[in-house]
mmCIF file of C-alpha atoms and ligand atoms in Angstrom:
data_model
loop_
_atom_site.group_PDB
_atom_site.id
_atom_site.type_symbol
_atom_site.label_atom_id
_atom_site.label_comp_id
_atom_site.label_asym_id
_atom_site.label_seq_id
_atom_site.Cartn_x
_atom_site.Cartn_y
_atom_site.Cartn_z
ATOM 1 C CA MET A 6 47.231 164.043 81.852
ATOM 2 C CA VAL A 7 50.715 162.206 82.201
ATOM 3 C CA SER A 8 52.672 164.660 83.871
ATOM 4 C CA SER A 9 56.164 162.701 83.922
ATOM 5 C CA VAL A 10 58.711 162.481 81.102
ATOM 6 C CA PHE A 11 59.919 158.621 80.680
ATOM 7 C CA VAL A 12 63.118 157.739 79.969
ATOM 8 C CA VAL A 13 63.231 154.051 78.729
ATOM 9 C CA GLY A 14 66.472 152.305 77.628
ATOM 10 C CA ASN A 15 65.783 148.821 75.864
ATOM 11 C CA TRP A 16 69.511 146.761 75.934
ATOM 12 C CA LYS A 17 68.154 143.999 73.892
ATOM 13 C CA MET A 18 70.570 141.098 74.071
ATOM 14 C CA ASN A 19 73.636 143.588 75.169
ATOM 15 C CA GLY A 20 75.236 144.610 77.998
ATOM 16 C CA SER A 21 76.828 142.971 80.979
ATOM 17 C CA ILE A 22 77.144 143.079 84.969
ATOM 18 C CA SER A 23 79.765 145.529 84.881
ATOM 19 C CA ARG A 24 78.226 147.650 82.763
ATOM 20 C CA ALA A 25 74.506 147.179 84.694
ATOM 21 C CA GLU A 26 76.877 148.501 87.721
ATOM 22 C CA GLU A 27 78.461 151.176 86.068
ATOM 23 C CA PHE A 28 75.019 152.604 84.611
ATOM 24 C CA CYS A 29 73.532 152.096 88.497
ATOM 25 C CA GLN A 30 76.140 154.255 89.428
ATOM 26 C CA GLY A 31 75.849 156.668 86.799
ATOM 27 C CA LEU A 32 72.609 157.263 87.033
ATOM 28 C CA ARG A 33 71.833 158.432 90.448
ATOM 29 C CA ARG A 34 69.328 161.292 90.115
ATOM 30 C CA PHE A 35 70.615 163.661 92.681
ATOM 31 C CA GLU A 36 73.957 163.744 90.773
ATOM 32 C CA LEU A 37 72.443 164.070 87.458
ATOM 33 C CA ASP A 38 70.275 167.023 89.146
ATOM 34 C CA LEU A 39 67.141 165.713 87.692
ATOM 35 C CA ALA A 40 63.320 166.833 88.075
ATOM 36 C CA GLU A 41 61.149 164.366 89.974
ATOM 37 C CA GLN A 42 58.903 163.981 87.372
ATOM 38 C CA VAL A 43 61.344 162.096 85.290
ATOM 39 C CA GLU A 44 60.841 158.587 85.134
ATOM 40 C CA ILE A 45 64.051 156.334 84.225
ATOM 41 C CA ALA A 46 63.753 152.580 83.675
ATOM 42 C CA LEU A 47 66.114 149.970 81.632
ATOM 43 C CA CYS A 48 65.011 147.109 80.141
ATOM 44 C CA VAL A 49 67.314 144.607 80.086
ATOM 45 C CA PRO A 50 68.344 140.918 79.691
ATOM 46 C CA ASP A 51 66.980 138.744 82.654
ATOM 47 C CA THR A 52 69.948 137.915 84.012
ATOM 48 C CA LEU A 53 71.064 141.595 84.810
ATOM 49 C CA LEU A 54 67.566 142.462 86.155
ATOM 50 C CA ALA A 55 69.230 141.574 89.956
ATOM 51 C CA ALA A 56 72.201 144.161 89.437
ATOM 52 C CA PHE A 57 69.284 146.714 89.379
ATOM 53 C CA SER A 58 67.261 145.742 92.026
ATOM 54 C CA ALA A 59 68.690 147.778 94.871
ATOM 55 C CA SER A 60 68.982 150.784 92.560
ATOM 56 C CA GLU A 61 66.416 153.780 93.676
ATOM 57 C CA ASP A 62 67.074 155.832 90.662
ATOM 58 C CA VAL A 63 66.307 153.315 87.679
ATOM 59 C CA ARG A 64 63.361 151.323 87.429
ATOM 60 C CA VAL A 65 64.167 147.911 85.815
ATOM 61 C CA GLY A 66 62.008 145.833 83.279
ATOM 62 C CA ALA A 67 62.586 142.941 81.257
ATOM 63 C CA GLN A 68 62.096 142.442 77.716
ATOM 64 C CA ASN A 69 59.395 139.583 77.474
ATOM 65 C CA ILE A 70 57.308 137.313 79.485
ATOM 66 C CA SER A 71 55.230 134.091 79.011
ATOM 67 C CA GLU A 72 51.995 134.031 78.659
ATOM 68 C CA TYR A 73 51.705 131.486 80.982
ATOM 69 C CA ASP A 74 52.164 130.755 84.858
ATOM 70 C CA SER A 75 54.324 128.064 84.975
ATOM 71 C CA GLY A 76 55.051 124.789 83.638
ATOM 72 C CA ALA A 77 56.670 122.870 80.450
ATOM 73 C CA TYR A 78 57.541 125.871 78.384
ATOM 74 C CA THR A 79 61.366 125.611 78.134
ATOM 75 C CA GLY A 80 63.394 128.542 77.522
ATOM 76 C CA GLU A 81 60.325 130.795 78.535
ATOM 77 C CA ILE A 82 60.298 132.975 81.671
ATOM 78 C CA SER A 83 57.249 133.736 83.883
ATOM 79 C CA ALA A 84 56.055 136.855 85.612
ATOM 80 C CA ASP A 85 56.753 135.318 89.014
ATOM 81 C CA LEU A 86 60.299 134.637 88.283
ATOM 82 C CA LEU A 87 60.908 138.222 86.839
ATOM 83 C CA MET A 88 59.305 139.970 90.103
ATOM 84 C CA GLU A 89 61.726 137.441 92.449
ATOM 85 C CA GLN A 90 64.322 139.635 90.305
ATOM 86 C CA GLY A 91 63.307 143.028 91.310
ATOM 87 C CA CYS A 92 61.438 143.430 88.124
ATOM 88 C CA ASP A 93 58.439 145.895 87.720
ATOM 89 C CA LEU A 94 58.080 146.563 83.940
ATOM 90 C CA VAL A 95 58.312 144.386 81.002
ATOM 91 C CA ILE A 96 58.009 145.263 77.156
ATOM 92 C CA VAL A 97 55.495 143.273 75.292
ATOM 93 C CA GLY A 98 55.037 142.823 71.125
ATOM 94 C CA HIS A 99 58.547 144.718 70.639
ATOM 95 C CA SER A 100 58.526 144.382 66.889
ATOM 96 C CA GLU A 101 61.765 142.340 66.771
ATOM 97 C CA ARG A 102 59.529 139.653 68.854
ATOM 98 C CA ARG A 103 56.794 140.185 66.370
ATOM 99 C CA GLN A 104 59.260 139.713 63.343
ATOM 100 C CA LEU A 105 61.570 137.078 64.161
ATOM 101 C CA PHE A 106 59.579 134.743 66.860
ATOM 102 C CA ALA A 107 56.362 135.317 64.840
ATOM 103 C CA GLU A 108 54.424 136.954 67.876
ATOM 104 C CA SER A 109 50.805 137.380 66.897
ATOM 105 C CA SER A 110 48.878 140.511 68.355
ATOM 106 C CA GLU A 111 46.826 138.134 70.413
ATOM 107 C CA GLN A 112 49.704 136.759 72.023
ATOM 108 C CA VAL A 113 51.112 140.187 72.723
ATOM 109 C CA ALA A 114 47.754 141.020 74.320
ATOM 110 C CA ASN A 115 47.681 137.622 76.513
ATOM 111 C CA LYS A 116 51.509 138.829 77.544
ATOM 112 C CA ALA A 117 50.039 142.317 78.455
ATOM 113 C CA ALA A 118 47.313 140.764 80.627
ATOM 114 C CA GLN A 119 49.538 138.347 81.999
ATOM 115 C CA ALA A 120 51.822 141.082 83.411
ATOM 116 C CA LEU A 121 48.943 143.114 84.801
ATOM 117 C CA ARG A 122 47.820 140.293 86.690
ATOM 118 C CA HIS A 123 50.980 139.900 88.442
ATOM 119 C CA GLY A 124 51.633 143.414 89.139
ATOM 120 C CA LEU A 125 54.014 143.988 86.252
ATOM 121 C CA THR A 126 53.332 147.097 83.978
ATOM 122 C CA PRO A 127 53.528 145.992 80.478
ATOM 123 C CA ILE A 128 55.175 148.252 77.805
ATOM 124 C CA VAL A 129 53.161 147.707 74.746
ATOM 125 C CA CYS A 130 55.020 148.209 71.392
ATOM 126 C CA VAL A 131 53.092 148.699 68.211
ATOM 127 C CA GLY A 132 54.383 150.148 64.981
ATOM 128 C CA GLU A 133 54.023 149.660 61.048
ATOM 129 C CA THR A 134 57.144 148.734 58.689
ATOM 130 C CA GLU A 135 58.015 151.059 55.746
ATOM 131 C CA GLN A 136 56.057 149.138 53.598
ATOM 132 C CA GLN A 137 52.819 149.307 55.234
ATOM 133 C CA ARG A 138 53.715 153.280 56.032
ATOM 134 C CA GLU A 139 54.351 153.507 52.250
ATOM 135 C CA GLN A 140 50.897 151.762 51.375
ATOM 136 C CA GLY A 141 49.287 154.236 53.690
ATOM 137 C CA ARG A 142 48.407 151.530 56.297
ATOM 138 C CA THR A 143 50.106 152.805 59.282
ATOM 139 C CA PHE A 144 46.804 153.577 61.175
ATOM 140 C CA GLU A 145 45.117 150.436 60.150
ATOM 141 C CA VAL A 146 48.156 148.104 61.504
ATOM 142 C CA VAL A 147 48.519 150.186 64.608
ATOM 143 C CA GLY A 148 45.096 150.071 65.140
ATOM 144 C CA GLU A 149 44.672 146.282 64.942
ATOM 145 C CA GLN A 150 47.519 145.953 67.681
ATOM 146 C CA ILE A 151 46.171 148.206 69.975
ATOM 147 C CA GLN A 152 42.727 146.775 69.459
ATOM 148 C CA ALA A 153 43.762 143.149 70.245
ATOM 149 C CA VAL A 154 45.123 144.393 73.548
ATOM 150 C CA GLN A 155 41.747 146.530 74.250
ATOM 151 C CA ARG A 156 39.807 143.083 73.708
ATOM 152 C CA GLU A 157 41.764 140.972 76.003
ATOM 153 C CA LEU A 158 42.407 143.462 79.129
ATOM 154 C CA LYS A 159 39.819 144.044 81.691
ATOM 155 C CA ALA A 160 37.904 147.414 81.893
ATOM 156 C CA GLY A 161 39.808 149.693 83.554
ATOM 157 C CA ASP A 162 42.828 147.514 83.157
ATOM 158 C CA ILE A 163 44.135 149.322 79.810
ATOM 159 C CA GLU A 164 45.018 152.438 81.755
ATOM 160 C CA LYS A 165 47.538 150.620 83.614
ATOM 161 C CA ILE A 166 49.501 150.083 80.589
ATOM 162 C CA TRP A 167 52.466 152.104 78.992
ATOM 163 C CA LEU A 168 52.684 152.301 75.079
ATOM 164 C CA ALA A 169 55.467 152.519 72.509
ATOM 165 C CA TYR A 170 54.817 153.600 69.362
ATOM 166 C CA GLU A 171 57.864 152.397 67.397
ATOM 167 C CA PRO A 172 57.882 152.492 63.703
ATOM 168 C CA VAL A 173 59.421 149.522 62.531
ATOM 169 C CA TRP A 174 61.388 151.458 59.839
ATOM 170 C CA ALA A 175 62.486 153.854 62.377
ATOM 171 C CA ILE A 176 64.399 151.059 64.848
ATOM 172 C CA GLY A 177 68.037 150.539 64.702
ATOM 173 C CA THR A 178 68.194 152.132 61.489
ATOM 174 C CA GLY A 179 69.009 155.527 62.256
ATOM 175 C CA LYS A 180 65.957 156.856 60.417
ATOM 176 C CA THR A 181 64.041 158.938 63.120
ATOM 177 C CA ALA A 182 60.249 159.831 62.553
ATOM 178 C CA GLN A 183 60.061 163.345 62.087
ATOM 179 C CA PRO A 184 58.497 164.770 65.447
ATOM 180 C CA GLU A 185 55.165 165.838 63.626
ATOM 181 C CA GLN A 186 55.228 162.461 62.077
ATOM 182 C CA ALA A 187 55.286 160.942 65.181
ATOM 183 C CA GLN A 188 53.134 163.209 66.835
ATOM 184 C CA GLU A 189 50.365 162.623 64.514
ATOM 185 C CA VAL A 190 50.547 158.938 65.316
ATOM 186 C CA HIS A 191 50.421 159.567 68.804
ATOM 187 C CA SER A 192 47.338 161.818 69.358
ATOM 188 C CA TRP A 193 45.531 159.208 66.969
ATOM 189 C CA ILE A 194 46.635 156.387 69.664
ATOM 190 C CA ARG A 195 45.584 158.863 72.099
ATOM 191 C CA ALA A 196 42.056 159.238 70.675
ATOM 192 C CA GLN A 197 41.640 155.509 70.176
ATOM 193 C CA LEU A 198 42.397 154.939 73.718
ATOM 194 C CA GLY A 199 39.202 156.791 74.838
ATOM 195 C CA LYS A 200 39.326 157.862 78.084
ATOM 196 C CA ALA A 201 42.468 155.513 79.196
ATOM 197 C CA GLY A 202 44.133 157.889 76.532
ATOM 198 C CA VAL A 203 44.611 160.761 78.760
ATOM 199 C CA LYS A 204 46.272 158.426 81.734
ATOM 200 C CA ILE A 205 48.467 156.192 79.681
ATOM 201 C CA PRO A 206 52.273 157.221 79.309
ATOM 202 C CA LEU A 207 52.754 157.138 75.272
ATOM 203 C CA LEU A 208 56.565 156.754 74.543
ATOM 204 C CA TYR A 209 58.156 157.192 70.805
ATOM 205 C CA GLY A 210 60.988 154.702 70.083
ATOM 206 C CA GLY A 211 63.139 154.433 66.823
ATOM 207 C CA SER A 212 66.586 155.800 66.797
ATOM 208 C CA VAL A 213 66.081 158.249 69.790
ATOM 209 C CA LYS A 214 69.049 159.837 71.147
ATOM 210 C CA ALA A 215 70.341 163.096 72.483
ATOM 211 C CA ALA A 216 70.533 164.932 69.549
ATOM 212 C CA ASN A 217 66.825 164.721 68.802
ATOM 213 C CA ALA A 218 65.093 163.564 72.142
ATOM 214 C CA ASP A 219 64.472 167.549 72.635
ATOM 215 C CA GLN A 220 62.527 167.616 69.672
ATOM 216 C CA LEU A 221 60.322 164.450 69.836
ATOM 217 C CA PHE A 222 60.072 164.847 73.863
ATOM 218 C CA GLN A 223 58.621 168.445 73.147
ATOM 219 C CA GLN A 224 55.498 167.251 71.111
ATOM 220 C CA LYS A 225 52.117 167.302 73.005
ATOM 221 C CA ASP A 226 51.325 163.404 72.991
ATOM 222 C CA ILE A 227 54.683 162.078 73.372
ATOM 223 C CA ASN A 228 55.601 161.385 76.977
ATOM 224 C CA GLY A 229 59.498 160.367 76.421
ATOM 225 C CA GLY A 230 61.259 157.728 74.880
ATOM 226 C CA LEU A 231 61.981 153.991 74.218
ATOM 227 C CA ILE A 232 65.563 153.825 73.333
ATOM 228 C CA GLY A 233 67.387 150.853 72.034
ATOM 229 C CA GLY A 234 71.176 151.717 70.858
ATOM 230 C CA ALA A 235 71.454 154.966 72.743
ATOM 231 C CA SER A 236 70.418 153.422 75.971
ATOM 232 C CA LEU A 237 73.999 151.242 75.838
ATOM 233 C CA ASP A 238 75.916 154.353 75.904
ATOM 234 C CA LEU A 239 75.945 155.862 79.867
ATOM 235 C CA ASN A 240 76.853 159.519 78.375
ATOM 236 C CA GLU A 241 74.155 159.521 75.758
ATOM 237 C CA PHE A 242 71.658 158.304 78.161
ATOM 238 C CA GLN A 243 72.367 160.413 81.041
ATOM 239 C CA SER A 244 72.078 163.584 78.205
ATOM 240 C CA ILE A 245 68.501 162.208 77.039
ATOM 241 C CA CYS A 246 67.502 162.311 81.093
ATOM 242 C CA LYS A 247 68.939 165.612 81.539
ATOM 243 C CA ILE A 248 66.916 166.660 78.299
ATOM 244 C CA ALA A 249 63.665 165.324 79.853
ATOM 245 C CA SER A 250 64.179 166.800 83.125
ATOM 246 C CA ALA A 251 64.660 170.220 81.383
ATOM 247 C CA LEU A 252 61.111 169.978 79.507
ATOM 248 C CA THR A 253 59.920 169.287 83.129
ATOM 249 C CA LYS A 254 60.783 172.262 84.578
ATOM 250 C CA PRO A 255 58.679 175.530 83.746
ATOM 251 C CA LYS A 256 60.172 177.526 80.782
ATOM 252 C CA GLY A 257 61.382 180.950 81.052
HETATM 253 C C1 LIG B 22 64.146 149.630 70.610
HETATM 254 O O1 LIG B 22 64.755 148.785 70.363
HETATM 255 O O2 LIG B 22 63.154 149.804 70.988
HETATM 256 C C2 LIG B 22 64.419 150.749 69.857
HETATM 257 C C3 LIG B 22 63.952 152.067 69.526
HETATM 258 O O3 LIG B 22 66.099 150.911 68.845
HETATM 259 P P1 LIG B 22 66.733 151.979 68.441
HETATM 260 O O4 LIG B 22 66.628 153.309 69.656
HETATM 261 O O5 LIG B 22 67.871 151.583 68.501
HETATM 262 O O6 LIG B 22 66.074 152.309 67.362
#
């Protein structure tokens, strides 16, 4: 059983050192009165990782990692270099990397394995395009992306990943999946993961904001969100953290 609610921001290629400092100040848990079971993380450009390393309230992650340890891979960044910056999470297989940088499911799986070998937690992103959904291929596409990771990881390692279901048609478009639509895919993913499924945080991503977070996070198999655009606005991100916190408290 995953009992925490995860609020993970993805700044993409945005932000600045001053914004990072503003978020470190603005995300102090005791000031926001957050429940212990809320996990806050921000995945930021590599040059901003160090700005978060002293924060006790926010976990910090990168947005990509090399499959290799070191060597002649110009422009790439290794697990060790990320960890030196205080990073402990890394997004792998974001749809922008799959689509714009032609990353295959095998490469994404290799990156997840590389992250785990070095003690980083990979947040593996999966999701279908609008066309694939319309063709009724959502489960086939998401299934293939997950199976590649299952093939690559050692037995027992699969339960150390976090997984984000991010329908490509909902990313940065303002078109959020209906909570029931997202829940349907999440519960299917959980079943595909077998025994590990109950232990893995399953995040939903795709135009999450304060106005829709509550309904999405209330779904049985949604353990929180991977949040792009709305994670760049401190007020909005604080509101999402508070919504997550309220969901961890006993109702009534
Ligand atoms: C993302 O980048 O992972 C994402 C979900 O973006 P947005 O929230 O802006 O749709």
